[in-house]
């Protein structure tokens, strides 16, 4: 059975801003920019003329979900310095993003290893996922990098986008900078990274270089300016503030109209993608009314681990499966179903004896039907999991348990319609006075 902590992990490392930035810009913006170019040069239509209503009538419908992977290349353009998978829901107008840590351990399947061997390429079977692009040769780098992500998440990817970090400053400079209220003085120098930050607090328009300094600043070793008290947590707040300001400007219809050439130029210089103009033009209709508030970012569930002196990130297969279902499969519009009258089984996955019977009494007192109780043989988890057959079930059971998560898994619920596996943190009921 699958498990997933209820906590949604927001992206939180230094380079991670670039992951979110480029993913948001190129997962959604790449469609827009390529489409703008197509309208300009192939159809002779200016974006300002292309209103949402007009486009809805003349353009073919888009699928409910469009899955895209974004690879950010390092300075020598060999390794994928960040990997982000996004899915755009055309019905809800929401963009969900999953960040895949660059150290995630993966193994190349036998058929790909055999194909590489024929070309005289002999990579190791296991490696970090960011190494796949560099170890399989130029002939296969994009194809195998995409397939490795598909294998990891068990999904199909419609498009890929490979982007150069230089696009960050280029885009911001092209649209005339970003107006933002810098929260404090910031000073930092790191010649090895070619990073020089010197910002004063207060409202101002940041160019590309200054904006990069803002989102990367965390501390000042020299003591000239104040470091963030909470380091990465404070930096995330600033990054989120910047991203909202950036997307409010960069993806507005007026900005796209005025800077269409710059967007097209950025795509030509820094982006390698299989998104064609006829594909991209379909998505321009979603530009009107699109908001950064429609974007949610997650991190691949897992745990860092040192193996033979090297740092890896081992993803949790069960939690990953649950997250992928929630993000790529789950229907948010599914009607809610009552659990009353449905067969429920409660399994004790905690350490307290008699916990399942205790919870059985609680649910029966509330009018639910509990068909059986027992002990779980599954791996113990902190939080209680409620397994159901389809979307919309089990929601009315959540208030009875501590930090519980509903998981749709038809295979796990063949005998009983609802299976509840109690977590180790699930408390016993307080005796009634």
Tab-separated table of C-alpha atoms in Angstrom:
chain	number	residue	atom	x	y	z
A	1	UNK	CA	0.000	0.000	0.000
A	2	UNK	CA	1.095	3.530	-0.564
A	3	UNK	CA	1.783	6.076	2.151
A	4	UNK	CA	2.219	9.798	2.175
A	5	UNK	CA	2.774	12.367	4.890
A	6	UNK	CA	0.086	15.015	4.843
A	7	UNK	CA	2.630	17.807	4.804
A	8	UNK	CA	3.224	19.525	1.465
A	9	UNK	CA	6.915	20.410	1.183
A	10	UNK	CA	7.610	23.767	-0.380
A	11	UNK	CA	10.817	24.097	-2.355
A	12	UNK	CA	13.454	25.609	-0.084
A	13	UNK	CA	17.088	25.523	-1.239
A	14	UNK	CA	19.195	28.271	-2.836
A	15	UNK	CA	19.180	27.127	-6.455
A	16	UNK	CA	15.671	26.060	-5.875
A	17	UNK	CA	14.377	29.503	-6.694
A	18	UNK	CA	15.671	28.995	-10.201
A	19	UNK	CA	13.854	25.666	-10.298
A	20	UNK	CA	10.554	27.310	-9.450
A	21	UNK	CA	11.259	30.375	-11.582
A	22	UNK	CA	12.137	28.546	-14.758
A	23	UNK	CA	9.509	25.891	-14.271
A	24	UNK	CA	6.738	28.421	-13.850
A	25	UNK	CA	8.027	30.546	-16.697
A	26	UNK	CA	8.749	27.792	-19.171
A	27	UNK	CA	6.109	25.218	-18.285
A	28	UNK	CA	3.398	27.825	-18.813
A	29	UNK	CA	5.293	30.723	-20.365
A	30	UNK	CA	6.999	28.640	-23.028
A	31	UNK	CA	3.624	27.710	-24.436
A	32	UNK	CA	2.645	31.358	-24.436
A	33	UNK	CA	5.904	32.642	-25.923
A	34	UNK	CA	6.082	30.076	-28.706
A	35	UNK	CA	2.447	30.717	-29.462
A	36	UNK	CA	3.052	34.470	-29.566
A	37	UNK	CA	5.825	33.938	-32.084
A	38	UNK	CA	3.562	31.753	-34.179
A	39	UNK	CA	0.765	34.315	-34.223
A	40	UNK	CA	3.175	37.124	-35.035
A	41	UNK	CA	5.130	35.535	-37.824
A	42	UNK	CA	2.969	32.744	-39.225
A	43	UNK	CA	-0.476	34.258	-38.854
A	44	UNK	CA	0.198	38.002	-38.688
A	45	UNK	CA	-1.942	38.336	-35.555
A	46	UNK	CA	-0.822	40.529	-32.644
A	47	UNK	CA	-1.365	39.067	-29.136
A	48	UNK	CA	-3.489	42.088	-28.195
A	49	UNK	CA	-5.935	41.041	-30.898
A	50	UNK	CA	-6.040	37.509	-29.578
A	51	UNK	CA	-8.583	37.779	-26.812
A	52	UNK	CA	-9.544	34.775	-24.752
A	53	UNK	CA	-12.985	34.516	-26.357
A	54	UNK	CA	-11.599	34.824	-29.867
A	55	UNK	CA	-8.966	32.168	-29.254
A	56	UNK	CA	-11.428	29.808	-27.619
A	57	UNK	CA	-13.442	29.819	-30.834
A	58	UNK	CA	-10.628	29.395	-33.358
A	59	UNK	CA	-8.171	27.153	-31.488
A	60	UNK	CA	-8.540	23.415	-30.936
A	61	UNK	CA	-9.278	22.253	-27.415
A	62	UNK	CA	-6.361	21.292	-25.162
A	63	UNK	CA	-6.234	18.128	-23.067
A	64	UNK	CA	-7.397	18.278	-19.475
A	65	UNK	CA	-3.818	17.738	-18.273
A	66	UNK	CA	-0.544	18.596	-19.967
A	67	UNK	CA	2.619	17.150	-18.415
A	68	UNK	CA	5.970	18.860	-18.940
A	69	UNK	CA	9.458	18.266	-17.544
A	70	UNK	CA	11.898	21.165	-17.212
A	71	UNK	CA	15.657	20.568	-17.080
A	72	UNK	CA	17.946	23.397	-15.994
A	73	UNK	CA	21.414	22.792	-17.424
A	74	UNK	CA	24.625	23.554	-15.554
A	75	UNK	CA	27.313	25.890	-16.899
A	76	UNK	CA	28.824	23.327	-19.282
A	77	UNK	CA	25.341	22.221	-20.399
A	78	UNK	CA	25.918	18.548	-19.555
A	79	UNK	CA	24.261	17.834	-16.220
A	80	UNK	CA	20.711	18.784	-15.364
A	81	UNK	CA	21.215	21.136	-12.424
A	82	UNK	CA	17.519	21.070	-11.581
A	83	UNK	CA	14.595	18.945	-12.667
A	84	UNK	CA	10.997	20.040	-12.307
A	85	UNK	CA	7.881	18.254	-13.540
A	86	UNK	CA	4.736	20.297	-14.072
A	87	UNK	CA	1.162	19.440	-14.940
A	88	UNK	CA	-1.251	22.099	-16.190
A	89	UNK	CA	-4.950	21.443	-15.651
A	90	UNK	CA	-6.916	23.276	-18.331
A	91	UNK	CA	-10.178	22.919	-16.392
A	92	UNK	CA	-8.991	24.306	-13.056
A	93	UNK	CA	-6.353	26.613	-14.645
A	94	UNK	CA	-3.873	25.344	-12.035
A	95	UNK	CA	-0.222	24.441	-12.457
A	96	UNK	CA	1.269	21.853	-10.069
A	97	UNK	CA	5.018	21.365	-9.907
A	98	UNK	CA	7.125	18.560	-8.418
A	99	UNK	CA	10.796	19.246	-7.819
A	100	UNK	CA	13.095	16.247	-8.211
A	101	UNK	CA	16.296	16.625	-6.153
A	102	UNK	CA	19.377	16.391	-8.367
A	103	UNK	CA	20.904	13.693	-6.107
A	104	UNK	CA	17.933	11.337	-6.491
A	105	UNK	CA	19.249	7.794	-6.987
A	106	UNK	CA	18.028	6.025	-10.136
A	107	UNK	CA	18.996	2.964	-12.149
A	108	UNK	CA	19.099	2.727	-15.937
A	109	UNK	CA	16.990	-0.224	-17.174
A	110	UNK	CA	18.640	-3.104	-18.992
A	111	UNK	CA	17.266	-2.228	-22.440
A	112	UNK	CA	18.781	1.277	-22.332
A	113	UNK	CA	22.094	-0.034	-21.019
A	114	UNK	CA	22.192	-2.537	-23.905
A	115	UNK	CA	21.478	0.214	-26.420
A	116	UNK	CA	24.276	2.366	-25.009
A	117	UNK	CA	26.664	-0.602	-25.069
A	118	UNK	CA	26.129	-0.950	-28.813
A	119	UNK	CA	27.408	2.613	-29.190
A	120	UNK	CA	30.405	1.985	-26.950
A	121	UNK	CA	28.959	3.863	-23.959
A	122	UNK	CA	29.263	2.111	-20.588
A	123	UNK	CA	27.678	4.130	-17.779
A	124	UNK	CA	27.112	2.603	-14.334
A	125	UNK	CA	23.705	1.086	-13.704
A	126	UNK	CA	22.997	3.337	-10.733
A	127	UNK	CA	23.629	7.077	-10.601
A	128	UNK	CA	22.191	10.412	-9.544
A	129	UNK	CA	19.338	11.482	-11.786
A	130	UNK	CA	21.136	14.694	-12.781
A	131	UNK	CA	23.956	12.559	-14.246
A	132	UNK	CA	21.777	10.702	-16.750
A	133	UNK	CA	21.889	13.552	-19.265
A	134	UNK	CA	25.712	13.644	-19.205
A	135	UNK	CA	26.505	9.910	-19.058
A	136	UNK	CA	24.458	8.548	-21.961
A	137	UNK	CA	25.974	10.611	-24.752
A	138	UNK	CA	24.611	13.423	-26.896
A	139	UNK	CA	22.607	11.033	-29.072
A	140	UNK	CA	20.452	9.866	-26.171
A	141	UNK	CA	20.803	12.579	-23.501
A	142	UNK	CA	17.379	14.195	-23.867
A	143	UNK	CA	15.474	10.992	-24.620
A	144	UNK	CA	16.911	9.025	-21.703
A	145	UNK	CA	16.676	11.932	-19.269
A	146	UNK	CA	12.967	12.245	-20.074
A	147	UNK	CA	12.385	8.484	-19.833
A	148	UNK	CA	14.145	8.338	-16.472
A	149	UNK	CA	11.764	10.929	-15.064
A	150	UNK	CA	8.792	9.046	-16.533
A	151	UNK	CA	10.021	5.843	-14.871
A	152	UNK	CA	10.565	7.586	-11.548
A	153	UNK	CA	7.037	9.026	-11.405
A	154	UNK	CA	5.222	6.388	-13.497
A	155	UNK	CA	3.672	9.058	-15.738
A	156	UNK	CA	3.762	10.068	-19.396
A	157	UNK	CA	5.421	13.377	-20.258
A	158	UNK	CA	3.974	15.296	-23.191
A	159	UNK	CA	6.806	17.811	-23.515
A	160	UNK	CA	10.327	18.537	-22.328
A	161	UNK	CA	12.089	21.872	-21.908
A	162	UNK	CA	15.850	22.299	-21.415
A	163	UNK	CA	16.809	25.799	-20.314
A	164	UNK	CA	19.994	27.779	-19.668
A	165	UNK	CA	20.299	29.745	-16.404
A	166	UNK	CA	21.321	32.871	-18.327
A	167	UNK	CA	17.676	33.327	-19.261
A	168	UNK	CA	16.925	34.592	-15.732
A	169	UNK	CA	18.722	37.906	-16.116
A	170	UNK	CA	17.865	38.165	-19.811
A	171	UNK	CA	14.097	37.978	-19.280
A	172	UNK	CA	14.059	40.395	-16.335
A	173	UNK	CA	16.138	42.941	-18.227
A	174	UNK	CA	13.971	42.501	-21.321
A	175	UNK	CA	10.772	43.448	-19.504
A	176	UNK	CA	12.320	46.494	-17.839
A	177	UNK	CA	13.089	45.029	-14.423
A	178	UNK	CA	10.844	44.136	-11.509
A	179	UNK	CA	9.374	46.641	-9.043
A	180	UNK	CA	9.816	45.330	-5.513
A	181	UNK	CA	10.226	46.524	-1.928
A	182	UNK	CA	13.570	45.087	-0.770
A	183	UNK	CA	13.005	44.122	2.905
A	184	UNK	CA	16.525	44.947	4.189
A	185	UNK	CA	20.064	45.878	3.170
A	186	UNK	CA	21.856	42.939	1.557
A	187	UNK	CA	25.582	42.486	0.984
A	188	UNK	CA	27.377	39.324	-0.098
A	189	UNK	CA	30.402	38.488	-2.258
A	190	UNK	CA	31.448	35.120	-3.655
A	191	UNK	CA	33.960	35.428	-6.532
A	192	UNK	CA	33.887	31.646	-7.108
A	193	UNK	CA	30.209	31.883	-8.037
A	194	UNK	CA	30.578	35.283	-9.726
A	195	UNK	CA	28.013	36.493	-7.213
A	196	UNK	CA	28.080	40.061	-5.903
A	197	UNK	CA	25.085	41.332	-3.937
A	198	UNK	CA	24.785	44.946	-2.812
A	199	UNK	CA	21.176	46.039	-2.302
A	200	UNK	CA	19.629	48.746	-0.144
A	201	UNK	CA	16.284	48.346	1.609
A	202	UNK	CA	13.224	50.004	0.127
A	203	UNK	CA	11.025	50.143	-3.008
A	204	UNK	CA	13.001	49.998	-6.267
A	205	UNK	CA	13.181	48.474	-9.735
A	206	UNK	CA	15.631	45.569	-9.880
A	207	UNK	CA	17.483	44.596	-13.036
A	208	UNK	CA	18.381	40.987	-13.775
A	209	UNK	CA	21.636	40.928	-11.815
A	210	UNK	CA	20.089	42.644	-8.788
A	211	UNK	CA	17.078	40.328	-8.873
A	212	UNK	CA	19.362	37.304	-8.852
A	213	UNK	CA	21.104	38.733	-5.797
A	214	UNK	CA	17.789	39.301	-4.028
A	215	UNK	CA	16.557	35.741	-4.416
A	216	UNK	CA	19.917	34.162	-3.549
A	217	UNK	CA	20.719	36.264	-0.477
A	218	UNK	CA	20.646	34.554	2.909
A	219	UNK	CA	23.543	35.827	4.998
A	220	UNK	CA	26.446	38.259	5.009
A	221	UNK	CA	29.633	36.625	6.368
A	222	UNK	CA	31.361	40.032	6.501
A	223	UNK	CA	28.800	41.405	8.911
A	224	UNK	CA	28.232	44.560	6.823
A	225	UNK	CA	24.508	43.834	6.604
A	226	UNK	CA	22.086	41.764	8.651
A	227	UNK	CA	21.733	38.064	7.864
A	228	UNK	CA	18.314	36.438	7.781
A	229	UNK	CA	17.505	35.178	11.298
A	230	UNK	CA	15.840	32.051	9.904
A	231	UNK	CA	18.149	31.646	6.896
A	232	UNK	CA	16.340	29.580	4.229
A	233	UNK	CA	12.888	30.109	5.745
A	234	UNK	CA	13.246	33.890	5.512
A	235	UNK	CA	14.720	33.641	2.046
A	236	UNK	CA	11.733	31.604	0.865
A	237	UNK	CA	9.415	34.439	1.930
A	238	UNK	CA	11.437	36.901	-0.149
A	239	UNK	CA	11.509	34.514	-3.112
A	240	UNK	CA	7.753	34.088	-2.975
A	241	UNK	CA	7.274	37.863	-2.801
A	242	UNK	CA	9.553	38.291	-5.815
A	243	UNK	CA	7.866	35.541	-7.817
A	244	UNK	CA	4.442	37.074	-7.346
A	245	UNK	CA	5.786	40.458	-8.496
A	246	UNK	CA	7.565	38.840	-11.432
A	247	UNK	CA	4.606	36.859	-12.733
A	248	UNK	CA	2.203	39.719	-12.197
A	249	UNK	CA	4.310	41.600	-14.731
A	250	UNK	CA	5.926	38.989	-16.973
A	251	UNK	CA	2.774	37.050	-17.807
A	252	UNK	CA	0.386	39.979	-18.129
A	253	UNK	CA	-1.101	40.321	-21.584
A	254	UNK	CA	0.301	43.843	-21.924
A	255	UNK	CA	3.842	42.725	-21.103
A	256	UNK	CA	3.651	39.766	-23.464
A	257	UNK	CA	2.449	42.071	-26.235
A	258	UNK	CA	5.239	44.612	-25.732
A	259	UNK	CA	7.985	42.040	-25.195
A	260	UNK	CA	7.014	39.300	-27.618
A	261	UNK	CA	10.314	39.639	-29.498
A	262	UNK	CA	12.320	39.352	-26.256
A	263	UNK	CA	10.429	36.241	-25.211
A	264	UNK	CA	10.965	34.685	-28.607
A	265	UNK	CA	14.654	35.627	-28.475
A	266	UNK	CA	15.026	34.070	-25.020
A	267	UNK	CA	13.477	30.866	-26.278
A	268	UNK	CA	15.801	30.820	-29.278
A	269	UNK	CA	18.931	31.480	-27.191
A	270	UNK	CA	18.336	29.495	-24.035
A	271	UNK	CA	15.655	26.869	-24.604
A	272	UNK	CA	15.615	23.447	-26.272
A	273	UNK	CA	12.099	21.984	-26.391
A	274	UNK	CA	9.792	19.731	-28.369
A	275	UNK	CA	6.911	22.189	-27.915
A	276	UNK	CA	5.979	23.225	-31.431
A	277	UNK	CA	4.266	26.512	-32.342
A	278	UNK	CA	1.006	24.784	-33.248
A	279	UNK	CA	1.061	23.110	-29.832
A	280	UNK	CA	1.913	26.281	-27.943
A	281	UNK	CA	-0.595	28.593	-29.582
A	282	UNK	CA	-3.422	26.569	-28.037
A	283	UNK	CA	-2.379	27.703	-24.555
A	284	UNK	CA	-2.408	31.470	-25.144
A	285	UNK	CA	-6.096	31.546	-24.213
A	286	UNK	CA	-5.112	30.778	-20.595
A	287	UNK	CA	-2.895	33.853	-20.310
A	288	UNK	CA	-5.824	36.091	-19.422
A	289	UNK	CA	-6.531	35.832	-15.705
A	290	UNK	CA	-3.645	33.472	-14.968
A	291	UNK	CA	-2.281	34.068	-11.460
A	292	UNK	CA	0.780	32.871	-9.527
A	293	UNK	CA	-1.722	31.855	-6.851
A	294	UNK	CA	-2.713	29.019	-9.202
A	295	UNK	CA	0.749	27.468	-8.850
A	296	UNK	CA	1.607	24.889	-6.168
A	297	UNK	CA	5.076	23.390	-5.736
A	298	UNK	CA	5.958	20.076	-4.103
A	299	UNK	CA	9.164	18.130	-3.526
A	300	UNK	CA	9.694	14.452	-4.374
A	301	UNK	CA	9.275	12.581	-1.056
A	302	UNK	CA	12.422	10.941	0.203
A	303	UNK	CA	15.458	11.016	2.478
A	304	UNK	CA	19.073	12.164	1.950
A	305	UNK	CA	21.621	9.402	2.557
A	306	UNK	CA	25.401	9.077	2.370
A	307	UNK	CA	26.453	5.969	0.439
A	308	UNK	CA	30.151	5.105	0.171
A	309	UNK	CA	31.099	8.722	0.770
A	310	UNK	CA	28.673	10.156	-1.797
A	311	UNK	CA	25.423	11.980	-0.991
A	312	UNK	CA	22.237	10.615	-2.539
A	313	UNK	CA	18.529	11.284	-2.212
A	314	UNK	CA	16.492	8.088	-1.869
A	315	UNK	CA	12.905	8.692	-2.917
A	316	UNK	CA	10.106	7.021	-0.980
A	317	UNK	CA	8.212	4.876	-3.493
A	318	UNK	CA	4.969	4.704	-1.517
A	319	UNK	CA	4.825	8.414	-0.726
A	320	UNK	CA	5.839	9.272	-4.281
A	321	UNK	CA	3.015	7.139	-5.677
A	322	UNK	CA	0.526	8.904	-3.402
A	323	UNK	CA	1.837	12.351	-4.361
A	324	UNK	CA	1.776	11.528	-8.075
A	325	UNK	CA	-1.819	10.369	-7.763
A	326	UNK	CA	-2.829	13.582	-5.995
A	327	UNK	CA	-1.049	15.816	-8.514
A	328	UNK	CA	-1.424	14.024	-11.852
A	329	UNK	CA	-4.508	11.818	-11.512
A	330	UNK	CA	-6.916	12.892	-8.780
A	331	UNK	CA	-10.118	14.615	-9.874
A	332	UNK	CA	-10.613	17.703	-7.654
A	333	UNK	CA	-14.213	18.017	-8.841
A	334	UNK	CA	-15.279	14.533	-7.764
A	335	UNK	CA	-18.490	14.635	-5.664
A	336	UNK	CA	-18.134	13.801	-1.970
A	337	UNK	CA	-19.599	10.481	-0.838
A	338	UNK	CA	-20.830	9.628	2.642
A	339	UNK	CA	-19.034	6.786	4.443
A	340	UNK	CA	-22.215	5.847	6.264
A	341	UNK	CA	-23.323	2.285	5.435
A	342	UNK	CA	-20.019	1.395	3.736
A	343	UNK	CA	-17.901	-1.495	4.965
A	344	UNK	CA	-14.972	-0.158	7.007
A	345	UNK	CA	-12.053	-2.133	8.417
A	346	UNK	CA	-9.636	-0.630	10.959
A	347	UNK	CA	-6.068	-1.965	11.246
A	348	UNK	CA	-3.750	-1.039	14.089
A	349	UNK	CA	-0.506	0.281	12.633
A	350	UNK	CA	0.597	1.831	15.920
A	351	UNK	CA	2.182	0.518	19.093
A	352	UNK	CA	-0.804	0.788	21.452
A	353	UNK	CA	-2.650	-2.432	22.142
A	354	UNK	CA	-6.401	-2.213	21.624
A	355	UNK	CA	-6.199	0.975	19.528
A	356	UNK	CA	-8.197	-0.460	16.611
A	357	UNK	CA	-11.021	-1.558	18.902
A	358	UNK	CA	-10.996	1.844	20.557
A	359	UNK	CA	-11.424	3.588	17.195
A	360	UNK	CA	-14.086	1.083	16.143
A	361	UNK	CA	-16.223	2.098	19.097
A	362	UNK	CA	-15.678	5.766	18.262
A	363	UNK	CA	-16.884	5.364	14.661
A	364	UNK	CA	-19.814	3.124	15.570
A	365	UNK	CA	-20.941	5.669	18.153
A	366	UNK	CA	-20.965	8.207	15.310
A	367	UNK	CA	-23.148	5.960	13.149
A	368	UNK	CA	-20.551	4.352	10.838
A	369	UNK	CA	-20.391	0.622	10.101
A	370	UNK	CA	-17.102	-1.051	11.078
A	371	UNK	CA	-16.993	-4.575	9.655
A	372	UNK	CA	-13.710	-5.725	11.174
A	373	UNK	CA	-10.591	-4.705	13.101
A	374	UNK	CA	-7.094	-6.178	13.213
A	375	UNK	CA	-3.368	-5.490	13.114
A	376	UNK	CA	-1.617	-4.026	10.090
A	377	UNK	CA	1.323	-5.815	8.491
A	378	UNK	CA	2.288	-2.755	6.509
A	379	UNK	CA	5.281	-0.555	7.304
A	380	UNK	CA	4.484	1.687	10.250
A	381	UNK	CA	3.840	5.353	9.499
A	382	UNK	CA	3.368	8.352	11.745
A	383	UNK	CA	0.002	9.449	10.395
A	384	UNK	CA	-3.209	7.512	9.919
A	385	UNK	CA	-4.062	6.547	6.325
A	386	UNK	CA	-7.605	6.101	5.004
A	387	UNK	CA	-7.654	3.978	1.830
A	388	UNK	CA	-10.705	4.326	-0.432
A	389	UNK	CA	-11.734	3.136	-3.901
A	390	UNK	CA	-12.373	6.430	-5.658
A	391	UNK	CA	-12.117	10.192	-5.374
A	392	UNK	CA	-14.646	11.811	-3.072
A	393	UNK	CA	-14.717	8.980	-0.522
A	394	UNK	CA	-13.408	9.054	3.040
A	395	UNK	CA	-13.426	12.816	3.517
A	396	UNK	CA	-16.051	12.641	6.277
A	397	UNK	CA	-13.771	10.318	8.296
A	398	UNK	CA	-10.875	12.762	8.502
A	399	UNK	CA	-12.190	14.702	11.556
A	400	UNK	CA	-12.092	11.500	13.645
A	401	UNK	CA	-8.341	10.972	13.291
A	402	UNK	CA	-5.173	12.965	13.916
A	403	UNK	CA	-3.464	14.304	10.759
A	404	UNK	CA	-4.984	11.567	8.597
A	405	UNK	CA	-4.568	11.299	4.828
A	406	UNK	CA	-7.073	9.892	2.328
A	407	UNK	CA	-5.453	7.718	-0.360
A	408	UNK	CA	-7.341	6.414	-3.409
A	409	UNK	CA	-6.205	2.859	-4.097
A	410	UNK	CA	-8.704	0.495	-5.723
A	411	UNK	CA	-6.316	-2.470	-5.396
A	412	UNK	CA	-5.984	-2.013	-1.637
A	413	UNK	CA	-9.749	-1.884	-1.109
A	414	UNK	CA	-10.996	-4.946	-2.992
A	415	UNK	CA	-12.601	-6.709	0.011
A	416	UNK	CA	-13.643	-3.670	2.039
A	417	UNK	CA	-14.638	-0.320	0.599
A	418	UNK	CA	-12.658	1.652	3.179
A	419	UNK	CA	-9.530	0.535	5.042
A	420	UNK	CA	-8.127	2.647	7.860
A	421	UNK	CA	-4.546	1.983	8.982
A	422	UNK	CA	-3.855	3.778	12.251
A	423	UNK	CA	-0.573	5.672	12.528
A	424	UNK	CA	1.875	5.544	15.413
A	425	UNK	CA	0.847	9.068	16.471
A	426	UNK	CA	-2.862	8.237	16.592
A	427	UNK	CA	-4.038	8.822	20.180
A	428	UNK	CA	-6.543	6.719	22.055
A	429	UNK	CA	-9.926	8.262	22.690
A	430	UNK	CA	-10.380	10.179	25.907
A	431	UNK	CA	-12.788	8.351	28.199
A	432	UNK	CA	-16.174	9.994	28.450
A	433	UNK	CA	-16.968	11.533	31.840
